[in-house]
Amino acid sequence: EKTQRKIDCWPGGCPIHGRLSVEELRAAKLSHPDALVLMHPECSPAARAEADYVGSTMGIIQYAEKSPAQEFIIATECGVLYELRERCPQKRFYLASKKMLCVNMKKTTLEKVKAALETLEPRVIVPPEIREKAQAALTKMLEITGR
């Protein structure tokens, strides 16, 4: 949508973002008419058409920080609300839907991350041909974003 180039995408998506319906989003906008809608690009094209900003988690956070608006409807996993409220305590944030909760993300705890870093377990072995393609894609992405 943004590059004007044909991109062959894997036919999959995030089930959490995919749950958000346009009707729920419009209901949230009716409940909070002064709020801007900030969302992840994984939401459906119809939902993205309703957004004021579509971007990454960090993009959403930075947009909220810089925006003069005081209210925002957030259309991504609910975990981002903590960071938004920490960085912008004077602003109000509303979740676009109660369905925006990923139980799989909630399984990752600081204790589990610490243990994984200390023991290097569980170990994931990626075949070289997949690793090389993934590395090339990540390198290109970082070049494009200037990082």
Tab-separated table of C-alpha atoms in Angstrom:
chain	number	residue	atom	x	y	z
A	1	GLU	CA	0.000	0.000	0.000
A	2	LYS	CA	2.831	2.394	0.772
A	3	THR	CA	5.594	1.307	-1.599
A	4	GLN	CA	3.644	1.221	-4.861
A	5	ARG	CA	5.490	-2.042	-5.535
A	6	LYS	CA	4.219	-5.580	-5.884
A	7	ILE	CA	5.140	-7.571	-2.809
A	8	ASP	CA	4.423	-11.281	-2.504
A	9	CYS	CA	3.210	-11.685	1.055
A	10	TRP	CA	2.879	-14.874	2.997
A	11	PRO	CA	-0.868	-15.603	3.260
A	12	GLY	CA	-1.073	-15.390	7.030
A	13	GLY	CA	-1.591	-12.909	9.744
A	14	CYS	CA	-1.896	-12.218	13.413
A	15	PRO	CA	-5.091	-13.665	14.868
A	16	ILE	CA	-5.277	-10.914	17.472
A	17	HIS	CA	-5.167	-8.059	14.962
A	18	GLY	CA	-7.393	-10.036	12.622
A	19	ARG	CA	-10.111	-10.149	15.284
A	20	LEU	CA	-10.667	-6.398	15.220
A	21	SER	CA	-13.789	-5.608	13.255
A	22	VAL	CA	-14.636	-2.310	11.628
A	23	GLU	CA	-17.856	-2.268	13.663
A	24	GLU	CA	-15.915	-2.506	16.948
A	25	LEU	CA	-13.569	0.224	15.816
A	26	ARG	CA	-16.431	2.499	14.851
A	27	ALA	CA	-18.130	1.832	18.200
A	28	ALA	CA	-14.908	2.835	19.985
A	29	LYS	CA	-14.791	6.008	17.896
A	30	LEU	CA	-18.393	6.791	18.841
A	31	SER	CA	-17.541	6.282	22.522
A	32	HIS	CA	-14.461	8.487	22.247
A	33	PRO	CA	-15.146	10.995	19.448
A	34	ASP	CA	-12.093	13.158	20.186
A	35	ALA	CA	-9.671	10.229	20.155
A	36	LEU	CA	-7.295	9.483	17.297
A	37	VAL	CA	-7.030	5.862	16.169
A	38	LEU	CA	-3.513	4.375	16.194
A	39	MET	CA	-3.041	0.829	14.910
A	40	HIS	CA	-0.674	-1.855	13.747
A	41	PRO	CA	-0.541	-2.664	10.028
A	42	GLU	CA	-1.575	-6.268	10.755
A	43	CYS	CA	-5.176	-5.092	11.101
A	44	SER	CA	-7.420	-5.594	8.082
A	45	PRO	CA	-7.389	-3.101	5.201
A	46	ALA	CA	-10.940	-2.049	6.143
A	47	ALA	CA	-9.847	-1.338	9.729
A	48	ARG	CA	-6.706	0.502	8.574
A	49	ALA	CA	-8.904	2.791	6.496
A	50	GLU	CA	-10.444	4.000	9.775
A	51	ALA	CA	-7.088	4.813	11.395
A	52	ASP	CA	-5.427	8.175	11.881
A	53	TYR	CA	-2.024	6.471	12.076
A	54	VAL	CA	-0.816	2.986	11.113
A	55	GLY	CA	2.619	1.864	12.235
A	56	SER	CA	4.847	-0.243	14.434
A	57	THR	CA	4.595	-0.414	18.210
A	58	MET	CA	7.362	2.179	18.548
A	59	GLY	CA	5.728	4.264	15.838
A	60	ILE	CA	2.453	4.246	17.765
A	61	ILE	CA	4.225	5.248	20.983
A	62	GLN	CA	6.173	8.061	19.319
A	63	TYR	CA	3.083	9.317	17.503
A	64	ALA	CA	1.182	9.530	20.806
A	65	GLU	CA	4.122	11.291	22.482
A	66	LYS	CA	4.427	13.923	19.764
A	67	SER	CA	0.748	14.442	19.028
A	68	PRO	CA	-1.070	17.394	20.571
A	69	ALA	CA	-4.140	15.121	20.841
A	70	GLN	CA	-5.045	14.016	24.357
A	71	GLU	CA	-7.020	10.852	23.607
A	72	PHE	CA	-6.210	7.791	21.534
A	73	ILE	CA	-7.889	4.547	20.582
A	74	ILE	CA	-5.221	1.852	20.387
A	75	ALA	CA	-5.720	-0.969	17.900
A	76	THR	CA	-3.000	-3.439	18.783
A	77	GLU	CA	-2.224	-5.886	21.579
A	78	CYS	CA	-3.190	-4.440	24.955
A	79	GLY	CA	0.344	-4.730	26.371
A	80	VAL	CA	1.350	-1.487	24.655
A	81	LEU	CA	-1.003	0.455	26.935
A	82	TYR	CA	1.486	0.204	29.818
A	83	GLU	CA	4.250	1.950	27.861
A	84	LEU	CA	1.865	4.562	26.465
A	85	ARG	CA	0.576	5.425	29.939
A	86	GLU	CA	4.112	5.534	31.351
A	87	ARG	CA	5.362	7.888	28.638
A	88	CYS	CA	2.219	10.008	28.359
A	89	PRO	CA	0.564	10.049	31.798
A	90	GLN	CA	-1.424	13.177	30.945
A	91	LYS	CA	-3.077	11.505	27.931
A	92	ARG	CA	-5.890	8.942	27.758
A	93	PHE	CA	-5.717	5.631	25.922
A	94	TYR	CA	-8.578	3.300	25.076
A	95	LEU	CA	-8.321	-0.189	23.649
A	96	ALA	CA	-10.185	-0.550	20.353
A	97	SER	CA	-11.591	-3.908	21.488
A	98	LYS	CA	-11.394	-6.174	24.511
A	99	LYS	CA	-10.322	-8.877	22.046
A	100	MET	CA	-6.885	-7.248	21.619
A	101	LEU	CA	-5.199	-9.613	24.090
A	102	CYS	CA	-2.610	-12.177	23.031
A	103	VAL	CA	-2.409	-15.045	25.504
A	104	ASN	CA	0.766	-16.268	23.803
A	105	MET	CA	2.552	-12.970	24.412
A	106	LYS	CA	1.523	-13.139	28.066
A	107	LYS	CA	3.351	-16.479	28.417
A	108	THR	CA	6.701	-14.701	28.051
A	109	THR	CA	7.858	-13.452	31.451
A	110	LEU	CA	11.036	-11.689	32.542
A	111	GLU	CA	11.983	-14.797	34.500
A	112	LYS	CA	11.679	-16.953	31.370
A	113	VAL	CA	13.704	-14.493	29.285
A	114	LYS	CA	16.409	-14.371	31.978
A	115	ALA	CA	16.566	-18.172	32.171
A	116	ALA	CA	16.744	-18.485	28.377
A	117	LEU	CA	19.639	-16.009	28.233
A	118	GLU	CA	21.498	-17.766	31.044
A	119	THR	CA	21.055	-21.313	29.732
A	120	LEU	CA	20.625	-20.620	26.002
A	121	GLU	CA	17.602	-22.945	26.195
A	122	PRO	CA	15.349	-23.637	24.485
A	123	ARG	CA	17.663	-23.656	21.488
A	124	VAL	CA	16.179	-23.050	18.043
A	125	ILE	CA	18.174	-24.408	15.135
A	126	VAL	CA	17.470	-22.642	11.842
A	127	PRO	CA	18.708	-24.274	8.633
A	128	PRO	CA	21.414	-22.170	6.902
A	129	GLU	CA	19.351	-21.538	3.742
A	130	ILE	CA	16.498	-20.077	5.822
A	131	ARG	CA	18.854	-18.106	8.080
A	132	GLU	CA	20.627	-16.534	5.104
A	133	LYS	CA	17.366	-15.423	3.488
A	134	ALA	CA	16.082	-14.066	6.800
A	135	GLN	CA	19.362	-12.223	7.399
A	136	ALA	CA	19.173	-10.633	3.949
A	137	ALA	CA	15.616	-9.463	4.604
A	138	LEU	CA	16.515	-8.017	8.021
A	139	THR	CA	19.599	-6.276	6.630
A	140	LYS	CA	17.526	-4.699	3.848
A	141	MET	CA	14.860	-3.604	6.338
A	142	LEU	CA	17.475	-1.955	8.543
A	143	GLU	CA	19.018	-0.197	5.534
A	144	ILE	CA	15.612	1.154	4.509
A	145	THR	CA	14.828	2.405	8.009
A	146	GLY	CA	18.278	3.929	8.423
A	147	ARG	CA	19.321	1.805	11.387
